Each structure stands twice: as C-alpha cells, then as structure tokens.
Short mmCIF file of C-alpha atoms in Angstrom, two decimals:
data_model
loop_
_atom_site.label_atom_id
_atom_site.label_comp_id
_atom_site.label_asym_id
_atom_site.label_seq_id
_atom_site.Cartn_x
_atom_site.Cartn_y
_atom_site.Cartn_z
CA UNK A 174 54.63 10.03 143.60
CA UNK A 175 53.98 13.60 144.78
CA UNK A 176 55.63 14.54 148.08
CA UNK A 177 54.31 17.68 149.75
CA UNK A 178 56.31 19.76 152.20
CA UNK A 179 55.79 23.00 154.11
CA UNK A 180 57.62 26.00 152.65
CA UNK A 181 59.16 27.28 149.44
CA UNK A 182 61.87 25.45 147.45
CA UNK A 183 65.04 25.48 149.55
CA UNK A 184 63.15 25.37 152.85
CA UNK A 185 64.50 23.00 155.47
CA UNK A 186 61.40 20.82 155.00
CA UNK A 187 62.32 20.61 151.31
CA UNK A 188 65.86 19.51 152.18
CA UNK A 189 64.54 16.91 154.63
CA UNK A 190 62.06 15.64 152.03
CA UNK A 191 64.88 14.87 149.57
CA UNK A 192 66.48 12.64 152.22
CA UNK A 193 63.23 10.83 153.06
CA UNK A 194 61.54 10.04 149.74
CA UNK A 195 61.86 10.15 145.96
CA UNK A 196 59.37 11.69 143.57
CA UNK A 197 57.94 15.08 142.62
CA UNK A 198 58.37 17.56 145.48
CA UNK A 199 55.44 19.93 145.96
CA UNK A 200 55.83 23.14 148.02
CA UNK A 201 52.83 23.99 150.23
CA UNK A 202 52.09 27.12 152.24
CA UNK A 203 51.48 25.62 155.70
CA UNK A 204 51.62 22.51 157.84
CA UNK A 205 47.81 22.44 157.59
CA UNK A 206 48.08 22.33 153.78
CA UNK A 207 50.38 19.31 153.95
CA UNK A 208 47.82 17.38 156.03
CA UNK A 209 44.86 18.54 153.92
CA UNK A 210 46.61 17.70 150.64
CA UNK A 211 47.54 14.26 151.94
CA UNK A 212 43.99 13.55 153.09
CA UNK A 213 42.49 14.72 149.77
CA UNK A 214 44.93 12.62 147.74
CA UNK A 215 46.58 15.60 146.02
CA UNK A 216 49.90 14.28 147.34
CA UNK A 217 50.96 10.73 148.15
CA UNK A 218 53.33 11.58 151.01
CA UNK A 219 53.88 14.60 153.24
CA UNK A 220 56.87 15.97 155.16
CA UNK A 221 56.37 18.06 158.31
CA UNK A 222 58.63 19.28 161.13
CA UNK A 223 57.78 17.88 164.54
CA UNK A 224 60.41 19.32 166.90
CA UNK A 225 63.62 21.31 167.09
CA UNK A 226 66.43 20.44 169.48
CA UNK A 227 66.57 24.05 170.74
CA UNK A 228 63.09 25.56 170.35
CA UNK A 229 61.11 22.41 171.09
CA UNK A 230 57.85 21.05 169.66
CA UNK A 231 56.03 22.20 166.55
CA UNK A 232 52.62 22.26 168.22
CA UNK A 233 50.62 22.62 165.02
CA UNK A 234 52.03 19.33 163.73
CA UNK A 235 51.07 17.53 166.93
CA UNK A 236 47.52 18.92 166.72
CA UNK A 237 47.02 17.78 163.13
CA UNK A 238 48.51 14.34 163.83
CA UNK A 239 45.72 13.85 166.36
CA UNK A 240 42.91 15.29 164.24
CA UNK A 241 43.74 14.05 160.74
CA UNK A 242 44.04 10.63 159.08
CA UNK A 243 47.80 10.56 158.56
CA UNK A 244 50.41 8.07 159.73
CA UNK A 245 54.11 8.50 160.45
CA UNK A 246 56.20 6.09 158.35
CA UNK A 247 59.67 7.63 158.71
CA UNK A 248 61.66 10.09 160.83
CA UNK A 249 64.72 12.15 159.91
CA UNK A 250 67.02 14.49 161.86
CA UNK A 251 68.32 17.43 159.81
CA UNK A 252 71.27 19.51 161.00
CA UNK A 253 70.19 23.15 160.66
CA UNK A 254 72.85 25.51 159.29
CA UNK A 255 71.38 29.01 159.20
CA UNK A 256 72.77 31.59 156.78
CA UNK A 257 72.29 35.35 156.71
CA UNK A 258 71.23 36.08 153.13
CA UNK A 259 71.10 39.43 151.34
CA UNK A 260 71.79 41.14 148.05
CA UNK A 261 75.09 40.39 146.29
CA UNK A 262 76.30 43.97 146.70
CA UNK A 263 75.05 44.44 150.29
CA UNK A 264 77.44 44.71 153.23
CA UNK A 265 76.89 43.26 156.69
CA UNK A 266 76.96 46.73 158.25
CA UNK A 267 73.97 47.81 156.15
CA UNK A 268 71.59 45.15 157.47
CA UNK A 269 68.93 46.54 159.83
CA UNK A 270 66.04 44.07 159.40
CA UNK A 271 66.19 40.28 159.17
CA UNK A 272 63.24 38.21 157.92
CA UNK A 273 62.56 34.53 158.61
CA UNK A 274 60.26 32.00 160.24
CA UNK A 275 59.83 32.72 163.99
CA UNK A 276 61.68 29.54 164.99
CA UNK A 277 64.68 30.43 162.81
CA UNK A 278 64.73 33.96 164.25
CA UNK A 279 64.68 32.52 167.78
CA UNK A 280 67.47 30.09 166.90
CA UNK A 281 69.63 33.02 165.73
CA UNK A 282 68.61 35.52 168.42
CA UNK A 283 72.13 35.94 169.84
CA UNK A 284 73.52 36.90 166.45
CA UNK A 285 70.69 39.34 165.72
CA UNK A 286 70.98 40.99 169.14
CA UNK A 287 74.77 41.36 168.95
CA UNK A 288 74.49 43.04 165.53
CA UNK A 289 71.54 45.28 166.41
CA UNK A 290 69.31 43.70 163.76
CA UNK A 291 65.52 43.73 164.10
CA UNK A 292 63.76 40.37 163.52
CA UNK A 293 60.77 40.27 161.15
CA UNK A 294 58.57 37.16 161.24
CA UNK A 295 57.58 35.46 157.98
CA UNK A 296 55.74 32.22 157.12
CA UNK A 297 58.85 30.35 155.99
CA UNK A 298 62.67 30.53 155.89
CA UNK A 299 63.10 30.09 152.13
CA UNK A 300 60.05 32.27 151.51
CA UNK A 301 61.69 35.10 153.43
CA UNK A 302 64.54 35.14 150.88
CA UNK A 303 62.01 35.65 148.09
CA UNK A 304 60.34 38.43 150.10
CA UNK A 305 63.50 40.50 150.59
CA UNK A 306 64.48 39.95 146.95
CA UNK A 307 61.13 41.39 145.83
CA UNK A 308 61.50 44.34 148.23
CA UNK A 309 64.84 45.31 146.63
CA UNK A 310 66.02 46.96 149.86
CA UNK A 311 69.66 46.37 150.78
CA UNK A 312 69.20 46.89 154.51
CA UNK A 313 66.89 43.85 154.68
CA UNK A 314 68.24 40.29 154.91
CA UNK A 315 66.84 36.81 155.54
CA UNK A 316 67.75 33.71 157.51
CA UNK A 317 67.51 30.51 155.49
CA UNK A 318 69.50 27.66 154.00
CA UNK A 319 72.38 27.86 151.55
CA UNK A 320 70.15 26.22 148.94
CA UNK A 321 67.51 28.95 149.36
CA UNK A 322 70.17 31.58 148.64
CA UNK A 323 71.28 29.81 145.46
CA UNK A 324 67.75 29.25 144.17
CA UNK A 325 66.97 32.98 144.55
CA UNK A 326 70.35 34.22 143.24
CA UNK A 327 71.07 35.98 146.53
CA UNK A 328 74.31 36.27 148.52
CA UNK A 329 75.29 34.51 151.74
CA UNK A 330 76.54 37.33 153.96
CA UNK A 331 77.44 35.03 156.87
CA UNK A 332 77.17 31.30 157.59
CA UNK A 333 76.34 29.29 160.72
CA UNK A 334 74.73 32.14 162.66
CA UNK A 335 72.57 29.89 164.90
CA UNK A 336 72.97 30.21 168.68
CA UNK A 337 73.81 26.54 169.10
CA UNK A 338 75.81 24.47 166.64
CA UNK A 339 73.95 21.33 167.80
CA UNK A 340 70.78 22.56 166.13
CA UNK A 341 68.64 19.78 164.65
CA UNK A 342 65.07 19.58 163.45
CA UNK A 343 63.24 16.27 163.47
CA UNK A 344 60.90 15.64 160.53
CA UNK A 345 58.17 13.07 159.90
CA UNK A 346 57.27 11.48 156.59
CA UNK A 347 53.49 10.93 156.50
CA UNK A 348 51.28 8.56 154.55
CA UNK A 349 47.55 7.80 154.41
CA UNK A 350 48.36 4.17 155.27
CA UNK A 351 50.25 2.95 158.36
CA UNK A 352 53.35 0.77 158.11
CA UNK A 353 53.67 -2.55 159.94
CA UNK A 354 55.47 -2.79 163.25
CA UNK A 355 58.93 -4.26 162.70
CA UNK A 356 61.99 -4.35 164.96
CA UNK A 357 63.98 -2.23 165.62
CA UNK A 358 61.54 0.67 165.36
CA UNK A 359 59.58 3.34 167.16
CA UNK A 360 55.86 3.78 167.67
CA UNK A 361 54.20 7.14 168.28
CA UNK A 362 50.98 7.21 170.33
CA UNK A 363 48.54 9.85 171.51
CA UNK A 364 45.97 9.41 174.29
CA UNK A 365 44.22 11.16 177.14
CA UNK A 366 43.83 9.87 180.69
CA UNK A 367 41.30 10.48 183.41
CA UNK A 368 42.02 13.52 185.55
CA UNK A 369 42.73 11.37 188.62
CA UNK A 370 45.83 10.74 190.75
CA UNK A 371 48.05 8.07 189.22
CA UNK A 372 46.38 7.99 185.78
CA UNK A 373 49.53 8.76 183.84
CA UNK A 374 51.59 6.61 186.21
CA UNK A 375 49.52 3.58 185.15
CA UNK A 376 50.68 4.12 181.55
CA UNK A 377 54.31 4.55 182.53
CA UNK A 378 54.07 1.42 184.69
CA UNK A 379 53.00 -0.60 181.63
CA UNK A 380 56.10 0.56 179.75
CA UNK A 381 58.24 -0.42 182.73
CA UNK A 382 56.56 -3.80 183.07
CA UNK A 383 57.31 -4.68 179.43
CA UNK A 384 60.82 -3.13 179.42
CA UNK A 385 59.85 -0.54 176.80
CA UNK A 386 61.94 2.62 176.53
CA UNK A 387 59.95 5.85 176.20
CA UNK A 388 62.01 8.38 174.22
CA UNK A 389 59.59 11.31 174.13
CA UNK A 390 56.53 12.68 175.93
CA UNK A 391 54.70 15.87 174.95
CA UNK A 392 51.41 17.22 176.30
CA UNK A 393 48.90 19.32 174.35
CA UNK A 394 45.56 20.75 175.55
CA UNK A 395 42.36 19.04 174.43
CA UNK A 396 40.69 21.82 172.45
CA UNK A 397 37.11 20.67 173.08
CA UNK A 398 37.60 20.09 176.83
CA UNK A 399 39.38 22.98 178.62
CA UNK A 400 42.31 22.12 180.92
CA UNK A 401 42.46 18.48 179.95
CA UNK A 402 45.44 17.17 178.00
CA UNK A 403 46.57 14.79 175.30
CA UNK A 404 49.86 12.95 175.77
CA UNK A 405 52.00 12.27 172.72
CA UNK A 406 54.52 9.52 173.41
CA UNK A 407 57.29 7.88 171.37
CA UNK A 408 58.52 4.43 172.38
CA UNK A 409 61.27 2.13 171.16
CA UNK A 410 59.57 -1.13 170.26
CA UNK A 411 60.45 -4.58 171.54
CA UNK A 412 58.73 -7.97 171.32
CA UNK A 413 56.16 -6.82 173.94
CA UNK A 414 55.11 -3.56 172.26
CA UNK A 415 51.87 -4.80 170.71
CA UNK A 416 50.68 -6.22 174.04
CA UNK A 417 51.57 -3.00 175.88
CA UNK A 418 49.85 -0.81 173.30
CA UNK A 419 46.66 -2.89 173.56
CA UNK A 420 46.67 -2.51 177.35
CA UNK A 421 47.10 1.27 177.07
CA UNK A 422 44.30 1.49 174.51
CA UNK A 423 42.01 -0.28 176.98
CA UNK A 424 42.48 2.28 179.76
CA UNK A 425 42.66 5.57 177.78
CA UNK A 426 40.27 7.61 175.68
CA UNK A 427 40.78 8.99 173.13
CA UNK A 428 43.61 6.77 171.89
CA UNK A 429 45.42 6.67 168.54
CA UNK A 430 48.51 4.99 167.09
CA UNK A 431 50.21 7.69 165.00
CA UNK A 432 52.65 5.38 163.26
CA UNK A 433 55.45 2.84 163.30
CA UNK A 434 58.82 3.70 161.76
CA UNK A 435 62.51 2.87 161.79
CA UNK A 436 64.72 4.64 164.33
CA UNK A 437 66.75 7.38 162.65
CA UNK A 438 70.24 8.31 163.77
CA UNK A 439 71.52 11.83 164.44
CA UNK A 440 74.57 12.58 162.32
CA UNK A 441 76.78 15.17 164.02
CA UNK A 442 78.76 17.36 161.67
#
C-alpha cells in the first residue's frame, strides 16, 4: 500500500503518516498532489494536515475535502517540536535567515524576533533543510523536525523553539472509500445553508435535539458564489447520529459526509 503525504522525508506529515498507516510512504509536493494522487489511484491512502492548535485551519485541505472524492478514515494529533537546524560547524550567532513553511515560521515567531533572524518562507519544513544545505551558507538555518536534521546530516542548533509548548497539528488519513459509522467515533460534514435568519441555528438545534456534541465548526467561502459560505463541522457520534445527519442533508445544499473515524486522543508530553 502506497501512502502519500505532503512534504519531504522528515516532514511532520511524514511523521504523522508513520503513526497512522503502514506501507510505502510517498513524499508529494503539495496538499493538492496528495488529493490528486489519491483520486488517480497512484496512492492508496493520503495524509494531510487539517489544523494547528496555534495557527488554526489549513484552508487548502478543507477546500479539497469539499471538492475531491476523498474520505477521512482516521485522525491523529502530533505534538510539534520545532528545531533550529544549520550546518554542523555553524554557531547560533551567525544565523541571519531562517527558512521554513509559513506556519512553522509563525509558530516560532517569538524566537526569531528575539534573535533578530529574518524568516524566509518555503513550501515545506523538511524541504527547507534541504534548501539551506544546497545553498552552503552558514548564516542560513531552517525550522523543521529532528528527523529532518538527521536525514540531511545537518546540526540541531536549538530545540523546542516554538512559541507555545502545547503545539499540536491534527492530521487526517484519507481513502477513496468511506468507513462505516461505529461508536465511539466522529463524523465530519460540510454543507451550506440559505442566507436567511436562523438557517444555521436550525442545524445546531438538530444536534441539540439528538444530544450530539459538536467539537468543531469552520467556515469557508463558496468559491462559485461570492459571500456565501460552507460550514465544516465535526461531531461526536451517538446512536442518533444517522438520523440527525439525514435531517441535515434534507435542509442543506450542497451537503457532503467527509468521513467517519475513531476519536483520537491528544498525548501531552
């Protein structure tokens, strides 16, 4: 089984993938590529980030979940430990520029500011380590995982440089086929409501009526209809979930079940 993930080997998506599935791990250059490769059958499963506990939603993932034929079958929370990575003979005082994915740079903004280091955006955390290695410039460093440093034979100049030590990223494991609803579990939905007073309240009232806990709500603009919105919702399932979901489907359009999956725990370390 081929499992595609966004980023280079050693990326946080790669680390999450090893906790979520077994098989041949395939690095891909974007979230879009993960969805496209899954839809084409080039990979059997895909791993994508969906949200970070500090920086919030990964909007591109939400957009592709709505547009593409992919289903969530598992979730995983990965504790993010950011490292400042440079050349083995570089000193911390030399570092002027730090490369990484924009979210990682934002998550380490306090450290960068306090050390007078200039952030440089790249497509991926692990990929940024490869970039500075190829540049062969000692005053450039990268923010990535410990594994990315080892894979590229680079040095960890400082560990745990993130602003907040409770820094987690939630990942989804995707398949072309949905899994069955079993308890205990979550279901992720996306829908749009009429632009009328009380439209969203009607949905929330259904959850209340059937004693269903909503754990997440995220809105995204409908790209083909300006200033209308899609609502992405996660719920904790109970014996009434299927009835509630059918009722919501009947009063919303568009509507899509994004997947059913076991509830993952957050391990604090």
